[in-house]
PDB file of C-alpha atoms in Angstrom:
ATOM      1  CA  UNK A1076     -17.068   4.114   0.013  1.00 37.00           C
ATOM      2  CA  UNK A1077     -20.310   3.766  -1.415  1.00 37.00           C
ATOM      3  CA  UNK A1078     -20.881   0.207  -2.971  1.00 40.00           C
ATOM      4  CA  UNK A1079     -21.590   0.316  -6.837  1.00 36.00           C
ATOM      5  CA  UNK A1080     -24.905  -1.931  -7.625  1.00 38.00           C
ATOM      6  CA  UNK A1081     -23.839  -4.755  -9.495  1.00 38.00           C
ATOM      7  CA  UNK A1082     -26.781  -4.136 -12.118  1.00 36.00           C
ATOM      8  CA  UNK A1083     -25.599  -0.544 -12.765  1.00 37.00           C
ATOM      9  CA  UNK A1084     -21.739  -1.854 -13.648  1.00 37.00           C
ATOM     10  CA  UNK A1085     -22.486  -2.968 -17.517  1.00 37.00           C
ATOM     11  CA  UNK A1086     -25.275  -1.088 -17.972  1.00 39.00           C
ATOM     12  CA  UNK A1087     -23.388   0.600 -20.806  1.00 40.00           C
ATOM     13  CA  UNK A1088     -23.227  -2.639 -23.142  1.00 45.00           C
ATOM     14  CA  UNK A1089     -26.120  -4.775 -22.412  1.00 41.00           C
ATOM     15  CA  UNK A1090     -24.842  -6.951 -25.298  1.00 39.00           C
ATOM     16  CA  UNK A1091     -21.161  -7.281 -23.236  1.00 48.00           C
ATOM     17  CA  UNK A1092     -20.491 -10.877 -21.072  1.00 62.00           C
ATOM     18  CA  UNK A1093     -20.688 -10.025 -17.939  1.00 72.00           C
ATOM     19  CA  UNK A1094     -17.983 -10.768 -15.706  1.00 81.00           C
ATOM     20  CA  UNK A1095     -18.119 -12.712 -12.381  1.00 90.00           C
ATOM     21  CA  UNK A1096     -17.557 -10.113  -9.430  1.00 94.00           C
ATOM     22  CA  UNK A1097     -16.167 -11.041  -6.495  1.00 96.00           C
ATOM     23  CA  UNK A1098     -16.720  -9.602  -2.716  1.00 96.00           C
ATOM     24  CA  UNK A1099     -13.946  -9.417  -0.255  1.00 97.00           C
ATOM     25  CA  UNK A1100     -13.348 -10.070   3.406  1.00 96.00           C
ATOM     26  CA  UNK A1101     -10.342  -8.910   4.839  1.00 94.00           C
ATOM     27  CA  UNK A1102      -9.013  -9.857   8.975  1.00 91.00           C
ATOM     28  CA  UNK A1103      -6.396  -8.361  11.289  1.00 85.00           C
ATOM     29  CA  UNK A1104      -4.072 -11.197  10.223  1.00 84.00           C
ATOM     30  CA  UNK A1105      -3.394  -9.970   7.059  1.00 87.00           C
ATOM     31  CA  UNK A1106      -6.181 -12.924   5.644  1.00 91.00           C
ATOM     32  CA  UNK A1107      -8.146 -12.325   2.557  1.00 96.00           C
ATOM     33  CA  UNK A1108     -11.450 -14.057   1.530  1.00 97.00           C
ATOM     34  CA  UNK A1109     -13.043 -13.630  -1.661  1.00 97.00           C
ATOM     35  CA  UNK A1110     -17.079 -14.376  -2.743  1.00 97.00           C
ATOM     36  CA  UNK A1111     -17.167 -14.724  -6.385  1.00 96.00           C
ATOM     37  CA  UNK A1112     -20.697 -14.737  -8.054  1.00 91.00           C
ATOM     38  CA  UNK A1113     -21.696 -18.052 -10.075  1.00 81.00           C
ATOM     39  CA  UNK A1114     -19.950 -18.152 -13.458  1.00 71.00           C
ATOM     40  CA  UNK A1115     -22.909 -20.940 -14.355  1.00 71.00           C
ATOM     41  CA  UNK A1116     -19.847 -22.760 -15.942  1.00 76.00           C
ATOM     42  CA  UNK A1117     -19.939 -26.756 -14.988  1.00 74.00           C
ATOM     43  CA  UNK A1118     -16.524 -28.208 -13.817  1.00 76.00           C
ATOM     44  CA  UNK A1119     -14.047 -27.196 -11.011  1.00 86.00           C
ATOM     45  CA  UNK A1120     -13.546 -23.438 -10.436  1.00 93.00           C
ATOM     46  CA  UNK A1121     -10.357 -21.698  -9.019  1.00 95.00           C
ATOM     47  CA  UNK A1122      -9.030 -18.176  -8.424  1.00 96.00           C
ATOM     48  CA  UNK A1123      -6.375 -16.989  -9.788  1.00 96.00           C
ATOM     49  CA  UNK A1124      -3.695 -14.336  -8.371  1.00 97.00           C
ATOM     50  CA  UNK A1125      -1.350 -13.034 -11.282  1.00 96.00           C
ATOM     51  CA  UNK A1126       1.537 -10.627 -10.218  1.00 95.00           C
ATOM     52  CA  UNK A1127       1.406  -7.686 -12.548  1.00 91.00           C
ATOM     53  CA  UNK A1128       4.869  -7.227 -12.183  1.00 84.00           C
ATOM     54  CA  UNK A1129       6.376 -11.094 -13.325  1.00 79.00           C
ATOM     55  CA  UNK A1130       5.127 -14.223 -14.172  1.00 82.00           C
ATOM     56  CA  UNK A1131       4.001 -15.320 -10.685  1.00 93.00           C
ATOM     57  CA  UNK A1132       0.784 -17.171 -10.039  1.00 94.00           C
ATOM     58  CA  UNK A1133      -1.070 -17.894  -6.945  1.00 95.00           C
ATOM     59  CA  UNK A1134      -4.144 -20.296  -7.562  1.00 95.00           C
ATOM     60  CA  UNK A1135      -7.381 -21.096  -4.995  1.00 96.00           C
ATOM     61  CA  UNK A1136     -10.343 -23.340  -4.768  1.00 96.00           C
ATOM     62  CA  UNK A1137     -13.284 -21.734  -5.089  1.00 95.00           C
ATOM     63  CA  UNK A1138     -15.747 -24.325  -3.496  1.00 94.00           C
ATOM     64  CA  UNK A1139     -19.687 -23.151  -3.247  1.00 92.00           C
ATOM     65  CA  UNK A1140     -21.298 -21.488  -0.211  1.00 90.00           C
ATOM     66  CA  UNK A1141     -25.036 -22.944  -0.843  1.00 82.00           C
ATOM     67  CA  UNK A1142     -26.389 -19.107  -1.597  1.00 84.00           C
ATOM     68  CA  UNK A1143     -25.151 -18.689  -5.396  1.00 85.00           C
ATOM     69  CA  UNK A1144     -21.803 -17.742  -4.652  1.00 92.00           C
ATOM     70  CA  UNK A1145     -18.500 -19.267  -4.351  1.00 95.00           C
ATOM     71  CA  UNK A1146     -15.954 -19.070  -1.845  1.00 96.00           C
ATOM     72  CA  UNK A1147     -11.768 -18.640  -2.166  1.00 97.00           C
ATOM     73  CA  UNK A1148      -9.422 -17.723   0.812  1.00 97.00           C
ATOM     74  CA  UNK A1149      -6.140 -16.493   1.163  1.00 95.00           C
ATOM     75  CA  UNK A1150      -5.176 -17.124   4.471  1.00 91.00           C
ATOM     76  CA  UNK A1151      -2.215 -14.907   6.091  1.00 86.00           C
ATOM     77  CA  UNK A1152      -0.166 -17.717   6.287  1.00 84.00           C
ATOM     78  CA  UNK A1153       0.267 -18.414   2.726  1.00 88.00           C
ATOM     79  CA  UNK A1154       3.279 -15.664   0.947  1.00 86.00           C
ATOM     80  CA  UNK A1155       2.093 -13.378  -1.571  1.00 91.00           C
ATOM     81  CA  UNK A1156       5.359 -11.602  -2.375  1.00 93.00           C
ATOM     82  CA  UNK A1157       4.906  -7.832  -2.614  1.00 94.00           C
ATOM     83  CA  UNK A1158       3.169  -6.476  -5.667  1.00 94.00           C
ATOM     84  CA  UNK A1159       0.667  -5.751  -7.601  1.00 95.00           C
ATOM     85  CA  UNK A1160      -1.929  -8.649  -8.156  1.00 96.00           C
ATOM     86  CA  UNK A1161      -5.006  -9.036 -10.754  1.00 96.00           C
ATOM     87  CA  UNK A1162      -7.680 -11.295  -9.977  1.00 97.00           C
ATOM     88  CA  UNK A1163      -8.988 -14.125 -12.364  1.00 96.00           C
ATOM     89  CA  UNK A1164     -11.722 -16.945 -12.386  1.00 95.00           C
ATOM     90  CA  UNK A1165     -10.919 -19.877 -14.275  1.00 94.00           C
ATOM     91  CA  UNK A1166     -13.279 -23.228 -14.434  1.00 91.00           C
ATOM     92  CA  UNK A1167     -12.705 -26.526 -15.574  1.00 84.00           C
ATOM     93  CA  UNK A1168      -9.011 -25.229 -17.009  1.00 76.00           C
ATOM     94  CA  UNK A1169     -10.535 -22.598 -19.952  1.00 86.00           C
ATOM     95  CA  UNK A1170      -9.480 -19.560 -19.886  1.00 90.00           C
ATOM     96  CA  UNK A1171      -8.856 -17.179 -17.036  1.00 92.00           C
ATOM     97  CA  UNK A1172     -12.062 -14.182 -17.186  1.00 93.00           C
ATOM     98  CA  UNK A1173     -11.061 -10.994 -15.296  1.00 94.00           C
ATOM     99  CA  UNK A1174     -12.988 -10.289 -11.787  1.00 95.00           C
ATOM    100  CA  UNK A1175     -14.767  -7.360 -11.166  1.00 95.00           C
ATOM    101  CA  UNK A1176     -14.999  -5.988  -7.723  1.00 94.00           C
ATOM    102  CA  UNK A1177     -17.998  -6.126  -5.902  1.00 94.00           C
ATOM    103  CA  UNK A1178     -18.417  -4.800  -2.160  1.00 94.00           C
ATOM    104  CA  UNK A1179     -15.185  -4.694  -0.032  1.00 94.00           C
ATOM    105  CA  UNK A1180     -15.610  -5.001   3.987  1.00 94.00           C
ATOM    106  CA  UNK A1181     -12.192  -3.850   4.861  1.00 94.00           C
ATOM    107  CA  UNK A1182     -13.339  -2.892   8.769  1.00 92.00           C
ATOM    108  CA  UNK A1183     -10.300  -5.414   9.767  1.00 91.00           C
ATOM    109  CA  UNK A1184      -7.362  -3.316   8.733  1.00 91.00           C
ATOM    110  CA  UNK A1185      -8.484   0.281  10.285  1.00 86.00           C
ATOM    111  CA  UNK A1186      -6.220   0.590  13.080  1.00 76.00           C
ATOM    112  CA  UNK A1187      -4.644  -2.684  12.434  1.00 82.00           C
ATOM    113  CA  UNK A1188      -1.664  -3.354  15.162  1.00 84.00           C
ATOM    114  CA  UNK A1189       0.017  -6.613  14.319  1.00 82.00           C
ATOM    115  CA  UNK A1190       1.859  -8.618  16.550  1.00 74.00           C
ATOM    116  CA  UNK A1191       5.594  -9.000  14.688  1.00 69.00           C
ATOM    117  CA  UNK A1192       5.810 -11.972  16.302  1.00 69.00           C
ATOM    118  CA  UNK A1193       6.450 -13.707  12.905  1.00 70.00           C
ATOM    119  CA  UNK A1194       9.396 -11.234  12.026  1.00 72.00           C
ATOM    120  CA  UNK A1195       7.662  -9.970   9.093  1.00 81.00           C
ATOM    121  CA  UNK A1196       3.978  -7.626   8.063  1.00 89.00           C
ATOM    122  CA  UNK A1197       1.647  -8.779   5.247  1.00 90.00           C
ATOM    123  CA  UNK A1198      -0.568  -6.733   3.932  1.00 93.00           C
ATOM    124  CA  UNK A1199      -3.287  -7.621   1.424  1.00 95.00           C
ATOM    125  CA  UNK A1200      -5.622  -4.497   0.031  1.00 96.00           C
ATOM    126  CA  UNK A1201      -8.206  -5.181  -2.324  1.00 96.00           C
ATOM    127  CA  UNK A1202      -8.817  -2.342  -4.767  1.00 94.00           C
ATOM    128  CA  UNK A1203      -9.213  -1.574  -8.204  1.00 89.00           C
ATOM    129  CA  UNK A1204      -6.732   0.294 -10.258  1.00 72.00           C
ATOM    130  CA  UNK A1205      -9.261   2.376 -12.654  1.00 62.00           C
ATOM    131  CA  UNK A1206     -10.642   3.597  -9.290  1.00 52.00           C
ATOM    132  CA  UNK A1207      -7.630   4.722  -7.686  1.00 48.00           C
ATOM    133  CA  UNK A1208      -6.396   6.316 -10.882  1.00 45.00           C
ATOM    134  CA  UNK A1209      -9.528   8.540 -11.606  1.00 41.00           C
ATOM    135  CA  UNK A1210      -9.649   9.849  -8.172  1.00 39.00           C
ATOM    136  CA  UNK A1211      -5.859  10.964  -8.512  1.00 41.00           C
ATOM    137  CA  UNK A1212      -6.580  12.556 -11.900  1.00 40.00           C
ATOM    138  CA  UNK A1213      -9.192  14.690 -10.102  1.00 41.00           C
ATOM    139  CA  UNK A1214     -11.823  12.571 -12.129  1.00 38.00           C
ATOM    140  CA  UNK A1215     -15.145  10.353 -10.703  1.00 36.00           C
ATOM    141  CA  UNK A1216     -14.344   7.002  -9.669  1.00 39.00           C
ATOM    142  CA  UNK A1217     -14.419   4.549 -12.630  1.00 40.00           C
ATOM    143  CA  UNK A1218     -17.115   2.172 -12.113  1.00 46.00           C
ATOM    144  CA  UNK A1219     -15.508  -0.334 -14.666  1.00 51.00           C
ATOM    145  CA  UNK A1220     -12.478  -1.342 -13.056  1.00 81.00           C
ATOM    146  CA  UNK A1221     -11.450  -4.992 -12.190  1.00 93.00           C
ATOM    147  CA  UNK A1222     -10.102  -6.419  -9.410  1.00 96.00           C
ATOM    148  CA  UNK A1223      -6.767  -6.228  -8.172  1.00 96.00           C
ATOM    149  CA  UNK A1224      -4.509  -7.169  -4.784  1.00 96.00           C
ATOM    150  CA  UNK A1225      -2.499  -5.103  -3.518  1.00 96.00           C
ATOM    151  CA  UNK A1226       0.522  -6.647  -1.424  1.00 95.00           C
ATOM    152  CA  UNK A1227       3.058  -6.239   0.835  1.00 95.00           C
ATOM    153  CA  UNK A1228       5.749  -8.460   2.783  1.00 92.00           C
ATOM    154  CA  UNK A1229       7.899  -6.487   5.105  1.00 93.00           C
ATOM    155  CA  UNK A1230      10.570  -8.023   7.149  1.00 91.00           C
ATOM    156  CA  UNK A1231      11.486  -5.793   9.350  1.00 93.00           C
ATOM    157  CA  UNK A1232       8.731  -3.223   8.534  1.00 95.00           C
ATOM    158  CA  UNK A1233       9.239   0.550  10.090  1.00 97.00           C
ATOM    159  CA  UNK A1234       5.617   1.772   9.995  1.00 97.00           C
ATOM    160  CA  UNK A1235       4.738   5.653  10.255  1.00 97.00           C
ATOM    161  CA  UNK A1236       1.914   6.347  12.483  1.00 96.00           C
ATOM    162  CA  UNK A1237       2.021   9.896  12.206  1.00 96.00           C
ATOM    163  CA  UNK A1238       3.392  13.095  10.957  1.00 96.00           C
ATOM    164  CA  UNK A1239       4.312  16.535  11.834  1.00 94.00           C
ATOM    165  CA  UNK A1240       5.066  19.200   9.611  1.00 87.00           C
ATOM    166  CA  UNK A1241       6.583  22.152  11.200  1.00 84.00           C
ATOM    167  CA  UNK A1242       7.388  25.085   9.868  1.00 84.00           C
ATOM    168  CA  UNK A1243      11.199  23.801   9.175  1.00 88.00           C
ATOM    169  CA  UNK A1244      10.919  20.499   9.183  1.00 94.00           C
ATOM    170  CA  UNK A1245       8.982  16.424   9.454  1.00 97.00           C
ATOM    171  CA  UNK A1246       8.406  15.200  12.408  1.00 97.00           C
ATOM    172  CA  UNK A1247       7.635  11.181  11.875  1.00 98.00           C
ATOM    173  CA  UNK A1248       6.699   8.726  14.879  1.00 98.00           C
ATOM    174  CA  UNK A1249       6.080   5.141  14.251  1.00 97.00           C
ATOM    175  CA  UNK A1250       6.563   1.520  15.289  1.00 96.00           C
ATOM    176  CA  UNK A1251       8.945  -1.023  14.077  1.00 95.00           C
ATOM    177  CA  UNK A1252       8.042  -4.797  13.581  1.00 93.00           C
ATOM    178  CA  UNK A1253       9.595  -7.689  13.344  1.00 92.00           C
ATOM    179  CA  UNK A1254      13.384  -6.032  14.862  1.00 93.00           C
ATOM    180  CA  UNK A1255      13.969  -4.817  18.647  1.00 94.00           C
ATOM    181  CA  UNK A1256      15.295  -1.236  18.834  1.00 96.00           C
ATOM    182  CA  UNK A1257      18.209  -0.685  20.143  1.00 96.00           C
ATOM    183  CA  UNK A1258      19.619   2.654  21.955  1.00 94.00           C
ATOM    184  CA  UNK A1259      21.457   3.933  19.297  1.00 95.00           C
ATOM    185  CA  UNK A1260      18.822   3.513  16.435  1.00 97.00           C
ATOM    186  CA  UNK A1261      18.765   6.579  13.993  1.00 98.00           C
ATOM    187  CA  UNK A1262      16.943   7.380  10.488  1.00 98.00           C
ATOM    188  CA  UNK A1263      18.604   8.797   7.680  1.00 97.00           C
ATOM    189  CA  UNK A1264      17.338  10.333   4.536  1.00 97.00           C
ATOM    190  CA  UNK A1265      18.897   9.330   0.716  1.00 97.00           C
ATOM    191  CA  UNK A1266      18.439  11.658  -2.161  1.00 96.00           C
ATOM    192  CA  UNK A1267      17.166   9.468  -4.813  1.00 94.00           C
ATOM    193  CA  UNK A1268      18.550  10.827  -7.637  1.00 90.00           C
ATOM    194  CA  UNK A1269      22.090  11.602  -6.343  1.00 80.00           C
ATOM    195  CA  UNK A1270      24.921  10.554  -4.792  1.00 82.00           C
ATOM    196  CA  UNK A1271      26.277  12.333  -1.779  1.00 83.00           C
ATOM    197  CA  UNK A1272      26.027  11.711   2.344  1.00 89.00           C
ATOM    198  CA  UNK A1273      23.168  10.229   3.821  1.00 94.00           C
ATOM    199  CA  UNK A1274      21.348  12.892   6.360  1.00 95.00           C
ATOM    200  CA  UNK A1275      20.991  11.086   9.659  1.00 96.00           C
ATOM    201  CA  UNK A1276      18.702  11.681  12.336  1.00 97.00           C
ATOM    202  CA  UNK A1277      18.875  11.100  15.987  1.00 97.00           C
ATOM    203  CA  UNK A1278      15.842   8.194  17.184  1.00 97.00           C
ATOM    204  CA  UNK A1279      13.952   8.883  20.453  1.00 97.00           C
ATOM    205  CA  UNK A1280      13.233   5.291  21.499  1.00 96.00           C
ATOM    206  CA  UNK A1281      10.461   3.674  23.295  1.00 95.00           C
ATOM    207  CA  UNK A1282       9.645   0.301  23.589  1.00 94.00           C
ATOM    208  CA  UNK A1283       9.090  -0.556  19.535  1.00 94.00           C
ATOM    209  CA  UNK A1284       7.629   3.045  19.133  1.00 96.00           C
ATOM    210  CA  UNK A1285      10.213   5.540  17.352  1.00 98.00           C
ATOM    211  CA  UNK A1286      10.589   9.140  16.608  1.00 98.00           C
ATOM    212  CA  UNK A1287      12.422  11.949  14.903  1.00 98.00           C
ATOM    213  CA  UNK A1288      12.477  14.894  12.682  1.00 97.00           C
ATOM    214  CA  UNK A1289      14.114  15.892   9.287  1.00 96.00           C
ATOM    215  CA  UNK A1290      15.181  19.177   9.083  1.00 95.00           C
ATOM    216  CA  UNK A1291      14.039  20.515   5.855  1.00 95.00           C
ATOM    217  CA  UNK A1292      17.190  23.232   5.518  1.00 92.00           C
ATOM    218  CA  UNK A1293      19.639  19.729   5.635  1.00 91.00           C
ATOM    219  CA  UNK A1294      17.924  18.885   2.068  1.00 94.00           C
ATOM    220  CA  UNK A1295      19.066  19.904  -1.202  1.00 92.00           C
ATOM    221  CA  UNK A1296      16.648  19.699  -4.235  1.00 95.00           C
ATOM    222  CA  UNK A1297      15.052  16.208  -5.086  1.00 95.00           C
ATOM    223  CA  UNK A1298      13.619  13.512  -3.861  1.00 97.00           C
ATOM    224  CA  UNK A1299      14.652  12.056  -0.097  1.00 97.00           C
ATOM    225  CA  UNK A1300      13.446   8.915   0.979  1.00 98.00           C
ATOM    226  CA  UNK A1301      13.649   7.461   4.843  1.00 98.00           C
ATOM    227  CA  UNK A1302      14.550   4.947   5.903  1.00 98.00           C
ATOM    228  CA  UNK A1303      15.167   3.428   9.592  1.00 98.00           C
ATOM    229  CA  UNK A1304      17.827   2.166  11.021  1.00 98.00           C
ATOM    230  CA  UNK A1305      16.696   0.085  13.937  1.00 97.00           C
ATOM    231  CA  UNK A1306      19.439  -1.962  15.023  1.00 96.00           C
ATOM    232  CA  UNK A1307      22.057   1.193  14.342  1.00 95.00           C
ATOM    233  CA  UNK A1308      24.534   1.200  11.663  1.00 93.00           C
ATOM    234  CA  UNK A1309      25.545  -2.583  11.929  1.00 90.00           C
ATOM    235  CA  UNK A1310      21.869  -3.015  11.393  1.00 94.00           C
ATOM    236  CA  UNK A1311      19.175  -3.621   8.843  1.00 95.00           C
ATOM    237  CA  UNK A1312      18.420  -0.394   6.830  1.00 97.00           C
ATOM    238  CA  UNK A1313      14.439  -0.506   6.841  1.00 97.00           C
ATOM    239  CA  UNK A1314      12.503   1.435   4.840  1.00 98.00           C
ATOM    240  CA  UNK A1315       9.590   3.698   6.223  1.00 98.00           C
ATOM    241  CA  UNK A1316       6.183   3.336   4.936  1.00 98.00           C
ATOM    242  CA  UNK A1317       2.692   3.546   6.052  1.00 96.00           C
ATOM    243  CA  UNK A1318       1.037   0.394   5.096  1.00 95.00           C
ATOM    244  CA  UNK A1319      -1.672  -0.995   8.259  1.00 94.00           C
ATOM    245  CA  UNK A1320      -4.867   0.839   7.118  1.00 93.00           C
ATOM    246  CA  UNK A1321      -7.098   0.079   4.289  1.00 93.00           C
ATOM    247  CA  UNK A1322      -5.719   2.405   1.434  1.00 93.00           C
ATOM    248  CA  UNK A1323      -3.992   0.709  -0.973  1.00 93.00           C
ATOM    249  CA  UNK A1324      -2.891   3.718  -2.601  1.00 93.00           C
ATOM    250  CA  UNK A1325      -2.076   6.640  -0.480  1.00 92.00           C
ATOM    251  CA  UNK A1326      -1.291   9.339  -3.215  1.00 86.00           C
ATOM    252  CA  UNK A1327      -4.453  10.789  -4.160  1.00 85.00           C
ATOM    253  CA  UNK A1328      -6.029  10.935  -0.081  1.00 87.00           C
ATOM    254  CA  UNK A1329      -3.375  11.967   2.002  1.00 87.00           C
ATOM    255  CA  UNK A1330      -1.941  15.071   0.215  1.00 87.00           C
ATOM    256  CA  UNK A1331       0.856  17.248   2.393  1.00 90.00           C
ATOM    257  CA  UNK A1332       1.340  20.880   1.911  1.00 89.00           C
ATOM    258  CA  UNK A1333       4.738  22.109   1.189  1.00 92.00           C
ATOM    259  CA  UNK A1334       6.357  24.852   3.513  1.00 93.00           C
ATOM    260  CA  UNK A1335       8.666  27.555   2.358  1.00 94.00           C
ATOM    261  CA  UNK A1336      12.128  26.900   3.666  1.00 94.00           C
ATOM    262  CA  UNK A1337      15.549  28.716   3.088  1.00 92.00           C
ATOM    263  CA  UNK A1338      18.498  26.509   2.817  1.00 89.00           C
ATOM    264  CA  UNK A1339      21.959  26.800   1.886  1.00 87.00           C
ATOM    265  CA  UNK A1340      20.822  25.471  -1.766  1.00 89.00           C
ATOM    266  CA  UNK A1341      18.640  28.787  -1.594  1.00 91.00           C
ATOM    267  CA  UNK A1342      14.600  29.249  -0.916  1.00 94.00           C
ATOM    268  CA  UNK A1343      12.525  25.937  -1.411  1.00 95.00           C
ATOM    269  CA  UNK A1344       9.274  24.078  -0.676  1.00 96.00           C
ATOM    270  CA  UNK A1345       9.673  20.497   1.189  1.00 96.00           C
ATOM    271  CA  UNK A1346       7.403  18.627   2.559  1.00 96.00           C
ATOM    272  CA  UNK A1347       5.952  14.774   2.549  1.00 97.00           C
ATOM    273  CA  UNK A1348       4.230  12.536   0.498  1.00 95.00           C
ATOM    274  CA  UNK A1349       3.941   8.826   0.200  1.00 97.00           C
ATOM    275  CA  UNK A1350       4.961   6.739  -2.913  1.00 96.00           C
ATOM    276  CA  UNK A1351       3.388   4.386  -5.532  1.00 93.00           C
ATOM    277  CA  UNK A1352       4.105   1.992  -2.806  1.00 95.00           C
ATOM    278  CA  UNK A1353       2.995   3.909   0.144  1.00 97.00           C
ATOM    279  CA  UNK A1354       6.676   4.209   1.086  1.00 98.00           C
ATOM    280  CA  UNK A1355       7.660   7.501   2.765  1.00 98.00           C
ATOM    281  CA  UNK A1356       9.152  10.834   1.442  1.00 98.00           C
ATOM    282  CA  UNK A1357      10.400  14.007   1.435  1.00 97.00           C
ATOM    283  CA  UNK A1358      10.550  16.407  -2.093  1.00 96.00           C
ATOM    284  CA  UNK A1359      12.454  19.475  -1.839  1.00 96.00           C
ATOM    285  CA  UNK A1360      11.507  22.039  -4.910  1.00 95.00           C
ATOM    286  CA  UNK A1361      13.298  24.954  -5.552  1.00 93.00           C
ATOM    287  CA  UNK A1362      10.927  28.540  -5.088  1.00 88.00           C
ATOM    288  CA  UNK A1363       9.863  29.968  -7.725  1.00 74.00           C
TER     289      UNK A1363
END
């Protein structure tokens, strides 16, 4: 992604305050550090995580690097409970002022491969919303969004690594954290909407790598959702998302085709896509 100058961002209303940006760092840990421009404000500064979701709060130092900026960081160690975050500066206890994002160096989480050795993933995305909502509208990315978090807190987490779409049905492979699997592990799709049986697949197992395929014709109209079943039926029930790589919103860049598919509920069109919150699943349409 191509930075946006910071001069170009307010250009619009010269007369406008502008807001402090911030930078962000993230690391393989599932660590977040943020560089917040000078507010020229006297007193204490702090940054402030608000969960758009509830009432949470999550507040930092921001203490000054020497070079005009100051400097906030979320280590991985410290819970930031799944959700949706917006940024804030606040000095010397006035009020809270909205960041806006500057540049963010997000090299850390391509490929990212966590240990599970604390029985749990975190996952902490900066982004901003206006951006990710213009590019699924079809639109140009909004240059005059603020900052936001994007978190999640998995424990177990059943991560999907990669897909196949046949010509009848998903094939998913992926890696589970924080559980062992056991030998007779399976997944099993839900219909959303509906009550009625759960549609189980069989797991091939290796190591903490699993695979296995939905068949489409199984699926009635709807929504399915997967989930994992690591530990087999006396198990967790984990559900399957894609969350180690640096989108924090998968719906408008990875985009399934649907395949044709006659079932017993008559001709449809099935195939993947991931949720709001990057979860995976299946939608069955009827033809026509």
């Amino acid at each position: 992604m191509t930075p946006v100058p910071r001069t170009a961002r307010h250009r619009a209303d010269p007369d406008a305050a502008v807001p402090p940006c911030a930078d962000c760092i993230t690391d393989s840990a599932g660590g977040l550090t943020f560089d917040v421009t000078e507010t020229g404000e006297p007193g204490a500064a702090l940054l402030v995580l608000r969960r758009r979701e509830g009432h949470e709060e999550v507040s930092l130092p921001l203490t000054p690097t020497g070079d005009g900026r100051l400097r906030a960081a979320l280590p991985s160690g410290v819970a930031l409970p799944e959700g949706r975050w917006d940024a804030y500066a606040q000095v010397a206890g006035g009020e809270p002022r909205r960041l806006a994002p500057g540049v963010n160096d997000l090299r850390s989480l391509v490929a990212r491969v966590p240990s599970g050795s604390l029985g749990h993933v975190a996952v902490r995305i900066p982004y901003s919303p206006k951006f990710s909502a213009s590019l699924e509208q079809g639109g140009p990315p909004s240059r005059h969004g603020n900052l936001s978090v994007r978190s999640w807190l998995r424990a177990p987490h059943a991560e999907a690594v990669e897909l196949y779409r046949g010509e009848r049905g998903l094939g998913v492979r992926g890696r589970v954290y924080g559980v062992p699997l056991a030998p007779d592990a399976y997944a099993e799709a839900g219909h959303r909407d509906a009550a009625g049986p759960l549609i189980r697949a069989e797991v091939a197992v290796e190591q903490a790598e699993f695979g296995f395929r939905v068949a489409y014709d199984a699926l009635r109209p709807g929504v399915w959702d997967l989930w994992l079943r690591p530990a087999g039926e006396g198990g967790p029930r984990v559900r399957i998302a894609r969350l180690l790589d640096a989108i924090a919103d998968k719906r408008p860049f990875l985009i399934h085709p649907r395949v044709p598919v006659k079932t017993l509920y008559g001709p449809v069109e099935a195939g993947p896509y991931y949720t709001r919150d990057n979860d995976l699943s299946v939608t069955v349409t009827a033809a026509g």
